[in-house]
Amino acid sequence: MRDLRSARRLLVITGAGLSADSGLPTYRGVGGLYEDDPNTEDGIPVEVALSGSMFRQRPELTWRHILQIERACRSAQPNAGHRVIAKWAQRFDEVCVLTQNIDGFHRMAGSTHVIDIHGDTRNLLCTQCDWRQSVEDYAGLADLPRCPKCGAVIRPDVVLFDEMLDPAKIADLAAQQSIGFDMIFSIGTSAMFPYIAQPVWEAAQEAVPTVEINPQSTELSSLVTYSIRAKAAATLSALDEALEN
Ligand code: NAD
Ligand code: ZN
C-alpha cells in the first residue's frame, strides 16, 4: 500500500480477466471461450477464423464469428474494477491504461488515457474508403456488413490475428515509458504477448514495484513485487477503499 500511496504515475495493463467480472468470457484459461475446444464450429482454429488473411479471403466467415462473439457479449457493462481505474486518474498524476480488451469498457467507465492496443469493436471502418462509424452494438448489422458510402466490406477497428499493431499506439506507450512509471499493474491477463509483458519485465529490472491481480498464476507471477491471487473487480475495490482510509 505504501508504494501505491506514494506513486504518481501508474501503468495499468489489463486483459480479458478484468472484463470476466462483467460476465465476458476470457479467451484462455478457466471459463475461456475456447477452453474446451480450440476449434470453431467450422472446425477451423479460432486464430485462423479471426485472422487478417482469412478476413481477406472469406470475410463472411470471419464476420460470422465476430457477430457470434458480439451477440454473446452484448449486454455486458463495465464493472467496479474499470470504475476504480477510471477514478484513480483523479488521484494520480497519470494513469495510463494499456488494454488488450476490445470491449471499450475502460472508456465507458471514464478512463481517458487508454491505449487499446488491439482496438475497439465499437468502431467500424470501411476496407476501401474513409468511412468510419462508432456503434453501440452490432444489432441490425447484415451477415456481411457493407459500407453505406462505397459498398465495400466493412470491419471492426480491431487487430485480427496475424495483423500488425497500430504504430501510433506503440509510440504512445513508448513515450509514456520513457517518462517512467512509479508502479505497474498487470490485471487479468495471461500476458502471452511480449509487448504486454515487456513493461513488467523492465520494471522488475529497474526495481519499479509491480502488482499482478489474477486468480491463476502466469509467467509474470514470479517476477512481480506483489502477486494477488484474486479476482480483478473485488481486489481493485478493496485497494481503492484502503487508499481512501
Ligand atoms: P486471456 O484469456 O489469455 O487470459 C485471461 C486471464 O485472466 C487469465 O490469466 C485468467 O486467469 C485471468 N482471469 C480470469 N478471470 C479473472 C478475474 N475475474 N479477475 C482477474 N483475472 C481473471 O486474456 P488476455 O491475456 O487478455 O488475451 C486475450 C486475447 O483475446 C487478447 O488479444 C484480447 O484482445 C482478446 N480478448 C478480449 C476480450 C475483451 O475485450 N473483453 C475478451 C476475450 C479475449
Ligand atoms: Zn467504403
PDB file of C-alpha atoms and ligand atoms in Angstrom:
ATOM      1  CA  MET A   1       0.000   0.000   0.000  1.00  0.00           C
ATOM      2  CA  ARG A   2       2.860   2.372   0.787  1.00  0.00           C
ATOM      3  CA  ASP A   3       4.161   2.020  -2.768  1.00  0.00           C
ATOM      4  CA  LEU A   4       0.722   2.801  -4.166  1.00  0.00           C
ATOM      5  CA  ARG A   5       0.126   5.753  -1.866  1.00  0.00           C
ATOM      6  CA  SER A   6       3.352   7.440  -2.878  1.00  0.00           C
ATOM      7  CA  ALA A   7       3.077   6.652  -6.605  1.00  0.00           C
ATOM      8  CA  ARG A   8       2.350   9.427  -9.086  1.00  0.00           C
ATOM      9  CA  ARG A   9       2.420   7.702 -12.456  1.00  0.00           C
ATOM     10  CA  LEU A  10       0.706   4.344 -12.907  1.00  0.00           C
ATOM     11  CA  LEU A  11       0.647   1.964 -15.843  1.00  0.00           C
ATOM     12  CA  VAL A  12      -2.372  -0.337 -15.650  1.00  0.00           C
ATOM     13  CA  ILE A  13      -2.161  -3.277 -18.035  1.00  0.00           C
ATOM     14  CA  THR A  14      -5.448  -5.139 -18.407  1.00  0.00           C
ATOM     15  CA  GLY A  15      -6.724  -8.236 -20.170  1.00  0.00           C
ATOM     16  CA  ALA A  16      -9.798 -10.352 -20.582  1.00  0.00           C
ATOM     17  CA  GLY A  17      -9.827 -11.299 -16.865  1.00  0.00           C
ATOM     18  CA  LEU A  18     -10.879  -7.771 -15.886  1.00  0.00           C
ATOM     19  CA  SER A  19     -13.918  -7.961 -18.155  1.00  0.00           C
ATOM     20  CA  ALA A  20     -14.604 -11.508 -16.920  1.00  0.00           C
ATOM     21  CA  ASP A  21     -16.022  -9.767 -13.847  1.00  0.00           C
ATOM     22  CA  SER A  22     -18.523  -8.130 -16.235  1.00  0.00           C
ATOM     23  CA  GLY A  23     -19.539 -11.566 -17.447  1.00  0.00           C
ATOM     24  CA  LEU A  24     -17.485 -11.570 -20.650  1.00  0.00           C
ATOM     25  CA  PRO A  25     -15.750 -14.851 -21.387  1.00  0.00           C
ATOM     26  CA  THR A  26     -11.952 -14.791 -21.351  1.00  0.00           C
ATOM     27  CA  TYR A  27     -10.029 -16.271 -24.188  1.00  0.00           C
ATOM     28  CA  ARG A  28      -7.677 -18.679 -22.494  1.00  0.00           C
ATOM     29  CA  GLY A  29      -7.863 -20.086 -19.004  1.00  0.00           C
ATOM     30  CA  VAL A  30     -10.813 -21.106 -16.901  1.00  0.00           C
ATOM     31  CA  GLY A  31     -14.124 -20.093 -18.401  1.00  0.00           C
ATOM     32  CA  GLY A  32     -12.373 -19.149 -21.607  1.00  0.00           C
ATOM     33  CA  LEU A  33     -14.244 -19.037 -24.910  1.00  0.00           C
ATOM     34  CA  TYR A  34     -12.083 -21.765 -26.371  1.00  0.00           C
ATOM     35  CA  GLU A  35     -11.052 -23.592 -23.237  1.00  0.00           C
ATOM     36  CA  ASP A  36     -12.501 -26.987 -24.200  1.00  0.00           C
ATOM     37  CA  ASP A  37     -12.200 -26.940 -27.953  1.00  0.00           C
ATOM     38  CA  PRO A  38      -9.706 -24.738 -29.735  1.00  0.00           C
ATOM     39  CA  ASN A  39     -11.672 -25.099 -32.961  1.00  0.00           C
ATOM     40  CA  THR A  40     -14.720 -23.113 -34.020  1.00  0.00           C
ATOM     41  CA  GLU A  41     -17.833 -24.895 -35.251  1.00  0.00           C
ATOM     42  CA  ASP A  42     -16.402 -24.833 -38.792  1.00  0.00           C
ATOM     43  CA  GLY A  43     -13.521 -26.953 -37.491  1.00  0.00           C
ATOM     44  CA  ILE A  44     -11.197 -24.023 -38.077  1.00  0.00           C
ATOM     45  CA  PRO A  45      -8.977 -22.847 -35.208  1.00  0.00           C
ATOM     46  CA  VAL A  46     -10.231 -19.535 -33.884  1.00  0.00           C
ATOM     47  CA  GLU A  47      -6.856 -17.903 -34.566  1.00  0.00           C
ATOM     48  CA  VAL A  48      -7.390 -18.718 -38.236  1.00  0.00           C
ATOM     49  CA  ALA A  49     -11.077 -17.747 -38.423  1.00  0.00           C
ATOM     50  CA  LEU A  50     -10.304 -14.408 -36.788  1.00  0.00           C
ATOM     51  CA  SER A  51      -7.166 -13.686 -38.824  1.00  0.00           C
ATOM     52  CA  GLY A  52      -6.497 -10.902 -41.269  1.00  0.00           C
ATOM     53  CA  SER A  53      -5.707 -13.349 -44.056  1.00  0.00           C
ATOM     54  CA  MET A  54      -8.983 -15.257 -43.566  1.00  0.00           C
ATOM     55  CA  PHE A  55     -10.857 -11.947 -43.489  1.00  0.00           C
ATOM     56  CA  ARG A  56      -9.359 -11.031 -46.864  1.00  0.00           C
ATOM     57  CA  GLN A  57     -10.210 -14.427 -48.399  1.00  0.00           C
ATOM     58  CA  ARG A  58     -13.544 -15.182 -46.739  1.00  0.00           C
ATOM     59  CA  PRO A  59     -14.819 -12.076 -44.928  1.00  0.00           C
ATOM     60  CA  GLU A  60     -18.232 -13.691 -44.388  1.00  0.00           C
ATOM     61  CA  LEU A  61     -16.621 -16.451 -42.306  1.00  0.00           C
ATOM     62  CA  THR A  62     -14.660 -14.036 -40.129  1.00  0.00           C
ATOM     63  CA  TRP A  63     -17.756 -11.850 -39.733  1.00  0.00           C
ATOM     64  CA  ARG A  64     -19.831 -14.877 -38.676  1.00  0.00           C
ATOM     65  CA  HIS A  65     -17.516 -15.428 -35.725  1.00  0.00           C
ATOM     66  CA  ILE A  66     -17.277 -11.750 -34.887  1.00  0.00           C
ATOM     67  CA  LEU A  67     -21.092 -11.474 -34.850  1.00  0.00           C
ATOM     68  CA  GLN A  68     -21.403 -14.620 -32.719  1.00  0.00           C
ATOM     69  CA  ILE A  69     -18.975 -13.331 -30.095  1.00  0.00           C
ATOM     70  CA  GLU A  70     -20.532  -9.868 -30.112  1.00  0.00           C
ATOM     71  CA  ARG A  71     -24.030 -11.256 -29.606  1.00  0.00           C
ATOM     72  CA  ALA A  72     -22.844 -13.330 -26.631  1.00  0.00           C
ATOM     73  CA  CYS A  73     -21.255 -10.243 -25.036  1.00  0.00           C
ATOM     74  CA  ARG A  74     -23.829  -7.601 -25.925  1.00  0.00           C
ATOM     75  CA  SER A  75     -25.495  -6.857 -22.590  1.00  0.00           C
ATOM     76  CA  ALA A  76     -22.278  -6.659 -20.539  1.00  0.00           C
ATOM     77  CA  GLN A  77     -21.210  -3.401 -18.877  1.00  0.00           C
ATOM     78  CA  PRO A  78     -18.026  -2.073 -17.249  1.00  0.00           C
ATOM     79  CA  ASN A  79     -17.599  -3.231 -13.645  1.00  0.00           C
ATOM     80  CA  ALA A  80     -16.280  -1.808 -10.368  1.00  0.00           C
ATOM     81  CA  GLY A  81     -12.714  -2.606 -11.461  1.00  0.00           C
ATOM     82  CA  HIS A  82     -12.961  -0.443 -14.585  1.00  0.00           C
ATOM     83  CA  ARG A  83     -14.519   2.297 -12.459  1.00  0.00           C
ATOM     84  CA  VAL A  84     -11.739   2.236  -9.837  1.00  0.00           C
ATOM     85  CA  ILE A  85      -9.110   2.538 -12.592  1.00  0.00           C
ATOM     86  CA  ALA A  86     -11.016   5.489 -14.094  1.00  0.00           C
ATOM     87  CA  LYS A  87     -11.378   7.135 -10.669  1.00  0.00           C
ATOM     88  CA  TRP A  88      -7.647   6.822  -9.980  1.00  0.00           C
ATOM     89  CA  ALA A  89      -6.966   9.282 -12.809  1.00  0.00           C
ATOM     90  CA  GLN A  90      -8.093  11.997 -10.360  1.00  0.00           C
ATOM     91  CA  ARG A  91      -5.847  10.757  -7.581  1.00  0.00           C
ATOM     92  CA  PHE A  92      -2.613  10.137  -9.504  1.00  0.00           C
ATOM     93  CA  ASP A  93      -0.781  12.384 -11.969  1.00  0.00           C
ATOM     94  CA  GLU A  94      -1.067   9.813 -14.742  1.00  0.00           C
ATOM     95  CA  VAL A  95      -2.985   6.560 -15.110  1.00  0.00           C
ATOM     96  CA  CYS A  96      -2.079   5.086 -18.450  1.00  0.00           C
ATOM     97  CA  VAL A  97      -4.269   2.098 -19.310  1.00  0.00           C
ATOM     98  CA  LEU A  98      -2.751  -0.438 -21.695  1.00  0.00           C
ATOM     99  CA  THR A  99      -5.522  -2.885 -22.541  1.00  0.00           C
ATOM    100  CA  GLN A 100      -5.811  -5.905 -24.786  1.00  0.00           C
ATOM    101  CA  ASN A 101      -9.576  -5.827 -24.386  1.00  0.00           C
ATOM    102  CA  ILE A 102     -11.585  -4.710 -27.369  1.00  0.00           C
ATOM    103  CA  ASP A 103     -14.811  -4.125 -25.432  1.00  0.00           C
ATOM    104  CA  GLY A 104     -14.316  -0.377 -24.924  1.00  0.00           C
ATOM    105  CA  PHE A 105     -15.152  -0.707 -21.198  1.00  0.00           C
ATOM    106  CA  HIS A 106     -12.289   1.479 -19.924  1.00  0.00           C
ATOM    107  CA  ARG A 107     -13.516   4.495 -21.880  1.00  0.00           C
ATOM    108  CA  MET A 108     -17.142   3.741 -20.975  1.00  0.00           C
ATOM    109  CA  ALA A 109     -16.093   3.768 -17.305  1.00  0.00           C
ATOM    110  CA  GLY A 110     -14.437   7.157 -17.774  1.00  0.00           C
ATOM    111  CA  SER A 111     -10.735   6.444 -18.329  1.00  0.00           C
ATOM    112  CA  THR A 112      -9.273   8.965 -20.735  1.00  0.00           C
ATOM    113  CA  HIS A 113      -5.745   7.748 -21.410  1.00  0.00           C
ATOM    114  CA  VAL A 114      -6.475   4.328 -22.878  1.00  0.00           C
ATOM    115  CA  ILE A 115      -4.081   2.573 -25.236  1.00  0.00           C
ATOM    116  CA  ASP A 116      -6.400  -0.098 -26.627  1.00  0.00           C
ATOM    117  CA  ILE A 117      -3.609  -1.949 -28.341  1.00  0.00           C
ATOM    118  CA  HIS A 118      -5.977  -4.430 -30.050  1.00  0.00           C
ATOM    119  CA  GLY A 119      -8.605  -1.834 -30.967  1.00  0.00           C
ATOM    120  CA  ASP A 120     -12.270  -1.432 -30.080  1.00  0.00           C
ATOM    121  CA  THR A 121     -15.146  -3.390 -31.595  1.00  0.00           C
ATOM    122  CA  ARG A 122     -17.420  -0.372 -31.310  1.00  0.00           C
ATOM    123  CA  ASN A 123     -15.551   1.356 -34.102  1.00  0.00           C
ATOM    124  CA  LEU A 124     -16.331   0.165 -37.621  1.00  0.00           C
ATOM    125  CA  LEU A 125     -14.438   1.175 -40.729  1.00  0.00           C
ATOM    126  CA  CYS A 126     -14.526   0.523 -44.456  1.00  0.00           C
ATOM    127  CA  THR A 127     -11.862  -1.671 -46.035  1.00  0.00           C
ATOM    128  CA  GLN A 128     -11.784   0.569 -49.139  1.00  0.00           C
ATOM    129  CA  CYS A 129     -12.746   4.172 -48.389  1.00  0.00           C
ATOM    130  CA  ASP A 130     -12.514   6.575 -45.438  1.00  0.00           C
ATOM    131  CA  TRP A 131     -15.964   5.702 -43.988  1.00  0.00           C
ATOM    132  CA  ARG A 132     -15.898   5.185 -40.198  1.00  0.00           C
ATOM    133  CA  GLN A 133     -18.622   4.927 -37.630  1.00  0.00           C
ATOM    134  CA  SER A 134     -18.913   4.253 -33.902  1.00  0.00           C
ATOM    135  CA  VAL A 135     -21.775   1.966 -32.900  1.00  0.00           C
ATOM    136  CA  GLU A 136     -23.256   0.880 -29.574  1.00  0.00           C
ATOM    137  CA  ASP A 137     -23.506  -2.729 -30.673  1.00  0.00           C
ATOM    138  CA  TYR A 138     -23.878  -4.845 -33.802  1.00  0.00           C
ATOM    139  CA  ALA A 139     -27.678  -5.212 -33.686  1.00  0.00           C
ATOM    140  CA  GLY A 140     -29.040  -4.723 -37.172  1.00  0.00           C
ATOM    141  CA  LEU A 141     -25.778  -5.448 -38.997  1.00  0.00           C
ATOM    142  CA  ALA A 142     -26.010  -7.749 -42.041  1.00  0.00           C
ATOM    143  CA  ASP A 143     -24.204 -11.113 -42.084  1.00  0.00           C
ATOM    144  CA  LEU A 144     -21.605  -9.428 -44.273  1.00  0.00           C
ATOM    145  CA  PRO A 145     -21.864  -5.731 -43.423  1.00  0.00           C
ATOM    146  CA  ARG A 146     -21.063  -3.283 -46.204  1.00  0.00           C
ATOM    147  CA  CYS A 147     -20.060   0.375 -46.420  1.00  0.00           C
ATOM    148  CA  PRO A 148     -23.004   2.739 -46.960  1.00  0.00           C
ATOM    149  CA  LYS A 149     -20.705   5.003 -48.969  1.00  0.00           C
ATOM    150  CA  CYS A 150     -18.924   2.665 -51.408  1.00  0.00           C
ATOM    151  CA  GLY A 151     -20.411  -0.808 -50.863  1.00  0.00           C
ATOM    152  CA  ALA A 152     -17.139  -2.488 -49.864  1.00  0.00           C
ATOM    153  CA  VAL A 153     -16.988  -4.831 -46.873  1.00  0.00           C
ATOM    154  CA  ILE A 154     -16.578  -3.057 -43.536  1.00  0.00           C
ATOM    155  CA  ARG A 155     -14.782  -4.345 -40.437  1.00  0.00           C
ATOM    156  CA  PRO A 156     -14.280  -3.610 -36.763  1.00  0.00           C
ATOM    157  CA  ASP A 157     -11.266  -1.450 -35.977  1.00  0.00           C
ATOM    158  CA  VAL A 158      -9.528  -4.303 -34.170  1.00  0.00           C
ATOM    159  CA  VAL A 159      -6.254  -6.107 -34.699  1.00  0.00           C
ATOM    160  CA  LEU A 160      -7.079  -9.525 -36.129  1.00  0.00           C
ATOM    161  CA  PHE A 161      -4.674 -12.432 -35.630  1.00  0.00           C
ATOM    162  CA  ASP A 162      -1.623 -12.021 -37.930  1.00  0.00           C
ATOM    163  CA  GLU A 163      -2.206  -8.259 -38.272  1.00  0.00           C
ATOM    164  CA  MET A 164       0.172  -5.504 -37.184  1.00  0.00           C
ATOM    165  CA  LEU A 165      -0.321  -3.300 -34.146  1.00  0.00           C
ATOM    166  CA  ASP A 166      -1.020   0.394 -34.715  1.00  0.00           C
ATOM    167  CA  PRO A 167       2.386   2.176 -34.677  1.00  0.00           C
ATOM    168  CA  ALA A 168       0.805   5.312 -33.161  1.00  0.00           C
ATOM    169  CA  LYS A 169      -0.311   3.297 -30.119  1.00  0.00           C
ATOM    170  CA  ILE A 170       3.133   1.690 -29.744  1.00  0.00           C
ATOM    171  CA  ALA A 171       4.667   5.165 -29.922  1.00  0.00           C
ATOM    172  CA  ASP A 172       2.279   6.487 -27.259  1.00  0.00           C
ATOM    173  CA  LEU A 173       3.252   3.634 -24.926  1.00  0.00           C
ATOM    174  CA  ALA A 174       6.957   4.148 -25.633  1.00  0.00           C
ATOM    175  CA  ALA A 175       6.636   7.866 -24.879  1.00  0.00           C
ATOM    176  CA  GLN A 176       4.919   7.129 -21.560  1.00  0.00           C
ATOM    177  CA  GLN A 177       7.554   4.528 -20.703  1.00  0.00           C
ATOM    178  CA  SER A 178      10.357   6.952 -21.387  1.00  0.00           C
ATOM    179  CA  ILE A 179       8.845   9.342 -18.818  1.00  0.00           C
ATOM    180  CA  GLY A 180       8.657   6.314 -16.492  1.00  0.00           C
ATOM    181  CA  PHE A 181       6.124   4.820 -14.098  1.00  0.00           C
ATOM    182  CA  ASP A 182       6.172   4.545 -10.301  1.00  0.00           C
ATOM    183  CA  MET A 183       4.064   1.406 -10.282  1.00  0.00           C
ATOM    184  CA  ILE A 184       2.779  -1.093 -12.820  1.00  0.00           C
ATOM    185  CA  PHE A 185      -0.323  -3.275 -12.536  1.00  0.00           C
ATOM    186  CA  SER A 186      -0.985  -6.373 -14.637  1.00  0.00           C
ATOM    187  CA  ILE A 187      -4.646  -7.286 -14.216  1.00  0.00           C
ATOM    188  CA  GLY A 188      -6.476 -10.291 -15.641  1.00  0.00           C
ATOM    189  CA  THR A 189      -4.107 -11.091 -18.442  1.00  0.00           C
ATOM    190  CA  SER A 190      -2.198 -14.254 -19.228  1.00  0.00           C
ATOM    191  CA  ALA A 191       0.462 -11.868 -20.584  1.00  0.00           C
ATOM    192  CA  MET A 192       1.205 -14.079 -23.575  1.00  0.00           C
ATOM    193  CA  PHE A 193       2.128 -11.183 -25.811  1.00  0.00           C
ATOM    194  CA  PRO A 194       5.665  -9.827 -25.388  1.00  0.00           C
ATOM    195  CA  TYR A 195       4.510  -6.220 -25.787  1.00  0.00           C
ATOM    196  CA  ILE A 196       2.179  -6.749 -22.811  1.00  0.00           C
ATOM    197  CA  ALA A 197       4.722  -8.462 -20.566  1.00  0.00           C
ATOM    198  CA  GLN A 198       7.650  -6.217 -21.530  1.00  0.00           C
ATOM    199  CA  PRO A 199       6.811  -3.220 -19.287  1.00  0.00           C
ATOM    200  CA  VAL A 200       6.656  -5.644 -16.335  1.00  0.00           C
ATOM    201  CA  TRP A 201       9.997  -7.252 -17.257  1.00  0.00           C
ATOM    202  CA  GLU A 202      11.591  -3.809 -17.478  1.00  0.00           C
ATOM    203  CA  ALA A 203      10.048  -2.663 -14.219  1.00  0.00           C
ATOM    204  CA  ALA A 204      11.446  -5.737 -12.466  1.00  0.00           C
ATOM    205  CA  GLN A 205      14.938  -4.856 -13.695  1.00  0.00           C
ATOM    206  CA  GLU A 206      14.601  -1.268 -12.588  1.00  0.00           C
ATOM    207  CA  ALA A 207      13.097  -2.160  -9.198  1.00  0.00           C
ATOM    208  CA  VAL A 208       9.833  -0.381 -10.029  1.00  0.00           C
ATOM    209  CA  PRO A 209       7.085  -2.008  -7.927  1.00  0.00           C
ATOM    210  CA  THR A 210       4.695  -4.249  -9.862  1.00  0.00           C
ATOM    211  CA  VAL A 211       1.379  -5.844  -8.916  1.00  0.00           C
ATOM    212  CA  GLU A 212      -0.376  -8.748 -10.578  1.00  0.00           C
ATOM    213  CA  ILE A 213      -4.076  -9.372  -9.959  1.00  0.00           C
ATOM    214  CA  ASN A 214      -5.119 -12.766 -11.297  1.00  0.00           C
ATOM    215  CA  PRO A 215      -6.702 -15.796  -9.626  1.00  0.00           C
ATOM    216  CA  GLN A 216      -4.266 -18.005 -11.543  1.00  0.00           C
ATOM    217  CA  SER A 217      -0.509 -17.798 -11.852  1.00  0.00           C
ATOM    218  CA  THR A 218       1.069 -16.564 -15.071  1.00  0.00           C
ATOM    219  CA  GLU A 219       4.608 -16.223 -16.335  1.00  0.00           C
ATOM    220  CA  LEU A 220       4.717 -12.848 -14.623  1.00  0.00           C
ATOM    221  CA  SER A 221       3.685 -14.116 -11.178  1.00  0.00           C
ATOM    222  CA  SER A 222       7.207 -14.937 -10.012  1.00  0.00           C
ATOM    223  CA  LEU A 223       8.502 -11.646 -11.376  1.00  0.00           C
ATOM    224  CA  VAL A 224       6.119  -9.159  -9.796  1.00  0.00           C
ATOM    225  CA  THR A 225       6.620  -7.473  -6.433  1.00  0.00           C
ATOM    226  CA  TYR A 226       3.067  -8.256  -5.290  1.00  0.00           C
ATOM    227  CA  SER A 227       1.097 -11.189  -6.680  1.00  0.00           C
ATOM    228  CA  ILE A 228      -2.555 -11.002  -5.650  1.00  0.00           C
ATOM    229  CA  ARG A 229      -4.335 -14.276  -6.493  1.00  0.00           C
ATOM    230  CA  ALA A 230      -7.861 -12.928  -6.611  1.00  0.00           C
ATOM    231  CA  LYS A 231     -10.468 -11.524  -8.948  1.00  0.00           C
ATOM    232  CA  ALA A 232      -9.955  -8.126 -10.501  1.00  0.00           C
ATOM    233  CA  ALA A 233     -13.068  -6.135  -9.578  1.00  0.00           C
ATOM    234  CA  ALA A 234     -13.169  -7.081  -5.886  1.00  0.00           C
ATOM    235  CA  THR A 235      -9.407  -6.592  -5.493  1.00  0.00           C
ATOM    236  CA  LEU A 236      -9.396  -3.155  -7.134  1.00  0.00           C
ATOM    237  CA  SER A 237     -12.365  -2.096  -4.996  1.00  0.00           C
ATOM    238  CA  ALA A 238     -10.536  -3.241  -1.851  1.00  0.00           C
ATOM    239  CA  LEU A 239      -7.343  -1.407  -2.880  1.00  0.00           C
ATOM    240  CA  ASP A 240      -9.336   1.740  -3.571  1.00  0.00           C
ATOM    241  CA  GLU A 241     -11.033   1.534  -0.209  1.00  0.00           C
ATOM    242  CA  ALA A 242      -7.684   1.086   1.527  1.00  0.00           C
ATOM    243  CA  LEU A 243      -6.353   4.155  -0.309  1.00  0.00           C
ATOM    244  CA  GLU A 244      -9.284   6.224   0.946  1.00  0.00           C
ATOM    245  CA  ASN A 245      -8.622   5.284   4.575  1.00  0.00           C
TER     246      ASN A 245
HETATM  247  P1  NAD B   1      -6.555 -14.443 -21.679  1.00  0.00           P
HETATM  248  O1  NAD B   1      -7.910 -15.008 -21.895  1.00  0.00           O
HETATM  249  O2  NAD B   1      -5.390 -15.044 -22.352  1.00  0.00           O
HETATM  250  O3  NAD B   1      -6.233 -14.500 -20.110  1.00  0.00           O
HETATM  251  C1  NAD B   1      -7.197 -14.097 -19.171  1.00  0.00           C
HETATM  252  C2  NAD B   1      -6.536 -14.094 -17.803  1.00  0.00           C
HETATM  253  O4  NAD B   1      -7.481 -13.547 -16.883  1.00  0.00           O
HETATM  254  C3  NAD B   1      -6.145 -15.478 -17.301  1.00  0.00           C
HETATM  255  O5  NAD B   1      -4.824 -15.415 -16.821  1.00  0.00           O
HETATM  256  C4  NAD B   1      -7.146 -15.725 -16.145  1.00  0.00           C
HETATM  257  O6  NAD B   1      -6.568 -16.459 -15.084  1.00  0.00           O
HETATM  258  C5  NAD B   1      -7.460 -14.320 -15.710  1.00  0.00           C
HETATM  259  N1  NAD B   1      -8.765 -14.148 -15.082  1.00  0.00           N
HETATM  260  C6  NAD B   1      -9.912 -14.862 -15.250  1.00  0.00           C
HETATM  261  N2  NAD B   1     -10.906 -14.347 -14.508  1.00  0.00           N
HETATM  262  C7  NAD B   1     -10.385 -13.291 -13.841  1.00  0.00           C
HETATM  263  C8  NAD B   1     -10.920 -12.347 -12.916  1.00  0.00           C
HETATM  264  N3  NAD B   1     -12.200 -12.401 -12.536  1.00  0.00           N
HETATM  265  N4  NAD B   1     -10.086 -11.394 -12.428  1.00  0.00           N
HETATM  266  C9  NAD B   1      -8.778 -11.329 -12.812  1.00  0.00           C
HETATM  267  N5  NAD B   1      -8.230 -12.190 -13.685  1.00  0.00           N
HETATM  268  C10 NAD B   1      -9.020 -13.163 -14.187  1.00  0.00           C
HETATM  269  O7  NAD B   1      -6.692 -12.916 -21.946  1.00  0.00           O
HETATM  270  P2  NAD B   1      -5.658 -11.855 -22.462  1.00  0.00           P
HETATM  271  O8  NAD B   1      -4.352 -12.067 -21.792  1.00  0.00           O
HETATM  272  O9  NAD B   1      -6.352 -10.567 -22.317  1.00  0.00           O
HETATM  273  O10 NAD B   1      -5.504 -12.196 -24.013  1.00  0.00           O
HETATM  274  C11 NAD B   1      -6.677 -12.493 -24.742  1.00  0.00           C
HETATM  275  C12 NAD B   1      -6.738 -12.008 -26.148  1.00  0.00           C
HETATM  276  O11 NAD B   1      -8.106 -12.120 -26.585  1.00  0.00           O
HETATM  277  C13 NAD B   1      -6.416 -10.568 -26.299  1.00  0.00           C
HETATM  278  O12 NAD B   1      -5.807 -10.461 -27.537  1.00  0.00           O
HETATM  279  C14 NAD B   1      -7.768  -9.822 -26.341  1.00  0.00           C
HETATM  280  O13 NAD B   1      -7.730  -8.801 -27.314  1.00  0.00           O
HETATM  281  C15 NAD B   1      -8.770 -10.865 -26.725  1.00  0.00           C
HETATM  282  N6  NAD B   1      -9.999 -10.902 -25.852  1.00  0.00           N
HETATM  283  C16 NAD B   1     -10.625  -9.735 -25.489  1.00  0.00           C
HETATM  284  C17 NAD B   1     -11.751  -9.765 -24.630  1.00  0.00           C
HETATM  285  C18 NAD B   1     -12.435  -8.470 -24.249  1.00  0.00           C
HETATM  286  O14 NAD B   1     -12.360  -7.496 -24.995  1.00  0.00           O
HETATM  287  N7  NAD B   1     -13.134  -8.414 -23.105  1.00  0.00           N
HETATM  288  C19 NAD B   1     -12.216 -10.988 -24.137  1.00  0.00           C
HETATM  289  C20 NAD B   1     -11.552 -12.162 -24.544  1.00  0.00           C
HETATM  290  C21 NAD B   1     -10.442 -12.100 -25.393  1.00  0.00           C
HETATM  291 ZN    ZN B   2     -16.439   2.497 -48.200  1.00  0.00          ZN
END
